[in-house]
PDB file of C-alpha atoms in Angstrom:
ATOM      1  CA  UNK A   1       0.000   0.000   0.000  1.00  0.00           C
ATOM      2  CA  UNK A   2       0.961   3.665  -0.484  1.00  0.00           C
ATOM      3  CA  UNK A   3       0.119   6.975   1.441  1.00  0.00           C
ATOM      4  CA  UNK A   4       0.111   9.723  -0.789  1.00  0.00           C
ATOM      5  CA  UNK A   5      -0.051  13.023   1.545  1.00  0.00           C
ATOM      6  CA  UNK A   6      -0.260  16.444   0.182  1.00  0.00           C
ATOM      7  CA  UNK A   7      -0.675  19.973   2.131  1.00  0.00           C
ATOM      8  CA  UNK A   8      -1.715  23.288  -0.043  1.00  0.00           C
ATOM      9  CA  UNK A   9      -1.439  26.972   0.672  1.00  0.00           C
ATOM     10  CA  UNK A  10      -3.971  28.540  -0.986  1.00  0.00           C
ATOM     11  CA  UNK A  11      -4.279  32.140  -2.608  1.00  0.00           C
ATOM     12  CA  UNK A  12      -6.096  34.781  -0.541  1.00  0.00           C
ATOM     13  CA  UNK A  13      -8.400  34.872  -3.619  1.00  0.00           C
ATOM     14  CA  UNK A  14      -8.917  32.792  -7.091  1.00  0.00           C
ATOM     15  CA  UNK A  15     -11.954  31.385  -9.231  1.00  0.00           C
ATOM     16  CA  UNK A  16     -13.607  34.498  -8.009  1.00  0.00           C
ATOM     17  CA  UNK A  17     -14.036  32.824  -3.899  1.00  0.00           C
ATOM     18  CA  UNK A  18     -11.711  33.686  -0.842  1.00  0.00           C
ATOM     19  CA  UNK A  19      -9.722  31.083   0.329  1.00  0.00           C
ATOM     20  CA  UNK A  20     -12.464  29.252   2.608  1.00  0.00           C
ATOM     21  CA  UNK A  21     -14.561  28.900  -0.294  1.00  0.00           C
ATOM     22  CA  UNK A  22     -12.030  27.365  -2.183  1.00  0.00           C
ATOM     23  CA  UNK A  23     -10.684  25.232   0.766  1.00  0.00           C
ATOM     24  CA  UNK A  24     -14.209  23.732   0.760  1.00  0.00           C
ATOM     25  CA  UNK A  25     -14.227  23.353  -2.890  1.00  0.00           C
ATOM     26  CA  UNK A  26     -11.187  21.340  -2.881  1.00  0.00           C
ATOM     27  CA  UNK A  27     -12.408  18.918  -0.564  1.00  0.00           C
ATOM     28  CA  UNK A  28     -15.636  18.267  -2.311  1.00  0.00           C
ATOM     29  CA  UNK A  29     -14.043  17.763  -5.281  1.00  0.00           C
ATOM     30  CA  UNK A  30     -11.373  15.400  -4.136  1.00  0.00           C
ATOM     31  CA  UNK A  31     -13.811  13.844  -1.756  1.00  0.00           C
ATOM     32  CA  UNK A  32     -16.007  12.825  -4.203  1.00  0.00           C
ATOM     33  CA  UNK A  33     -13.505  10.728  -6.331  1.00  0.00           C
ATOM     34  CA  UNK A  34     -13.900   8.012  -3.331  1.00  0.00           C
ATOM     35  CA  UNK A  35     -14.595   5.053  -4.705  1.00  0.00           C
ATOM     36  CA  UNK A  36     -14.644   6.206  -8.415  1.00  0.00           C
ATOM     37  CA  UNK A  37     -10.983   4.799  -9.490  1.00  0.00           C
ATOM     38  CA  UNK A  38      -9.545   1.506  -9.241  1.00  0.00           C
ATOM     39  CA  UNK A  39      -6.981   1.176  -6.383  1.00  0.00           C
ATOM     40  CA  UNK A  40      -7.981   4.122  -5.218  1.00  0.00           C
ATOM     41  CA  UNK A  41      -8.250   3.216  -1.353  1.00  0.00           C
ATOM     42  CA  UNK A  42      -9.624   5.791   0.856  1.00  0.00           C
ATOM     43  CA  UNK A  43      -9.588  10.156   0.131  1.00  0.00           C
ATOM     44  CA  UNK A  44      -9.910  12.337   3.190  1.00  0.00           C
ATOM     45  CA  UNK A  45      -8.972  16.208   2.871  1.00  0.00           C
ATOM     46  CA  UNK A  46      -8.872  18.469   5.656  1.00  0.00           C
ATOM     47  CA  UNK A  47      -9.301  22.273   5.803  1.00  0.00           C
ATOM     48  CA  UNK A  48      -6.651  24.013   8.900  1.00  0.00           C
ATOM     49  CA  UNK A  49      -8.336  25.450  11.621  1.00  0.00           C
ATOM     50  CA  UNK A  50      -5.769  27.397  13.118  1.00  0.00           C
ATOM     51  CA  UNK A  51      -4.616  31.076  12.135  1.00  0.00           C
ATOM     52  CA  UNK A  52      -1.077  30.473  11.905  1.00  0.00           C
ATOM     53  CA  UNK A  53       1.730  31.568   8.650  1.00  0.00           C
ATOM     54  CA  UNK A  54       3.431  28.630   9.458  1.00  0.00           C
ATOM     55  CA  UNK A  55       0.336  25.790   8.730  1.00  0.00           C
ATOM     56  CA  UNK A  56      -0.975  24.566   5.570  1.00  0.00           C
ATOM     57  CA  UNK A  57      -4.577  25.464   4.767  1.00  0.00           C
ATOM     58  CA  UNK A  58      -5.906  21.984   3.004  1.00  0.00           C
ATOM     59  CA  UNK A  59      -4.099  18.550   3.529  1.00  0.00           C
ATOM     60  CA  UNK A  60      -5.298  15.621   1.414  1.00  0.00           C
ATOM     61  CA  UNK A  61      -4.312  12.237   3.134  1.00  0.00           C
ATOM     62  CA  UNK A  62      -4.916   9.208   0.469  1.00  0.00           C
ATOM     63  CA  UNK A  63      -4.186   5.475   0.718  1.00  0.00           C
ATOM     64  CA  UNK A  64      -3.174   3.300  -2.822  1.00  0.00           C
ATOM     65  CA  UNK A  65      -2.998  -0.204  -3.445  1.00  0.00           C
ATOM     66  CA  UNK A  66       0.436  -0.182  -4.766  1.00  0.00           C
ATOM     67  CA  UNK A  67       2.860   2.859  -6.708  1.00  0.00           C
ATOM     68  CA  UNK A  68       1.027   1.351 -10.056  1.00  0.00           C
ATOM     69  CA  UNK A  69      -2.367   2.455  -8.410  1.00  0.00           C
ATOM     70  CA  UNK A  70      -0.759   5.445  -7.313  1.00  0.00           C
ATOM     71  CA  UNK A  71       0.027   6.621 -11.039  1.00  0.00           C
ATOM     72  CA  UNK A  72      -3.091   5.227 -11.828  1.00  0.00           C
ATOM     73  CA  UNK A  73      -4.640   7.672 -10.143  1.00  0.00           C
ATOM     74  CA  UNK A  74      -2.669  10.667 -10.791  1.00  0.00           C
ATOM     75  CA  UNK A  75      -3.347  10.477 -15.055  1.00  0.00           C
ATOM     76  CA  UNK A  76      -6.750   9.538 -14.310  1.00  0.00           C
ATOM     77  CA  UNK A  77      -9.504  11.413 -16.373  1.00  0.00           C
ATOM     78  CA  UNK A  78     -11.462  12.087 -12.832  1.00  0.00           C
ATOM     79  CA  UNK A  79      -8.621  13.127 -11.252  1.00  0.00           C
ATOM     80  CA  UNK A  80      -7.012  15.796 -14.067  1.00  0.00           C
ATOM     81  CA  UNK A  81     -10.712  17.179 -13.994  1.00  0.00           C
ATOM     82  CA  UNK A  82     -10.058  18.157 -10.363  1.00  0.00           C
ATOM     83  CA  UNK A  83      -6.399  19.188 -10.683  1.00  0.00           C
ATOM     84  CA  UNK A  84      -6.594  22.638 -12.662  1.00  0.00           C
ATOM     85  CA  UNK A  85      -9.252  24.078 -10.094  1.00  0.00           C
ATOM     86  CA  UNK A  86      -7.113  23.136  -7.674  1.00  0.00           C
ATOM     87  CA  UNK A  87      -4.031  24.433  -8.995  1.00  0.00           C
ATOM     88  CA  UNK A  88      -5.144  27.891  -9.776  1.00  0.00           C
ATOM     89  CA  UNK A  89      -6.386  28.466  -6.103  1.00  0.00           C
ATOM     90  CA  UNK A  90      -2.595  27.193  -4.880  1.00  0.00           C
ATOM     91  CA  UNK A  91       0.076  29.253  -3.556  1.00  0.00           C
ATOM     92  CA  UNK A  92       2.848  26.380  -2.833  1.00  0.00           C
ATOM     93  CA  UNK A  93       2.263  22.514  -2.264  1.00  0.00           C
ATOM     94  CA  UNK A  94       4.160  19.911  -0.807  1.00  0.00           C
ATOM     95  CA  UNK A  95       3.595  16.009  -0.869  1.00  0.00           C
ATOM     96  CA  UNK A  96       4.811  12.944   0.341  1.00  0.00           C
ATOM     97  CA  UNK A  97       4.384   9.462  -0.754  1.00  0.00           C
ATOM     98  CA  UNK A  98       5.421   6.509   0.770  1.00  0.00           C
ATOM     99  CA  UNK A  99       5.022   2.547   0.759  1.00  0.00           C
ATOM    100  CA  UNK A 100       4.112   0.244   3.988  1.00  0.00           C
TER     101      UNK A 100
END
């Protein structure tokens, strides 16, 4: 299996919403790919409640059956759909993906 781990900062404003509104966005959009593509194991996103410079605003945690599933994903036609939304409301990103 594979975690694939991501944390956004997102632009004060883009798509015409603040940054809550896209936060919330983002998670409904990656939320809803649950159970839509093979190996895809489990999506949870989750928006930072803290006012701090220093934290992220949206993380996405994700499990994958294997690094094959894991690209899987990635090129997937559900998942590109999701991907330019999300990177026009993004300031920086960071990611980490690892097997157990």
């Amino acid at each position: 299996m594979v975690k694939h781990i991501v944390f956004w900062k997102l632009k004060e404003e883009a798509h015409g919403n603040d940054k809550a509104t896209n936060a919330l966005l983002i998670k409904e959009k990656l939320e809803a790919l649950n159970g839509k593509i093979d190996g895809l194991l489990k999506v949870e996103v989750g928006i930072n409640f803290l006012d701090s410079a220093a934290n992220y605003d949206v993380a996405l945690y994700s499990e994958v059956a294997s690094k094959e599933a894991l690209d899987f994903y990635q090129n997937h036609p559900l998942h590109q759909a999701v991907l330019p939304f999300v990177k026009e409301a993004v300031n920086s990103r960071v990611a980490v993906d690892y097997e157990i």
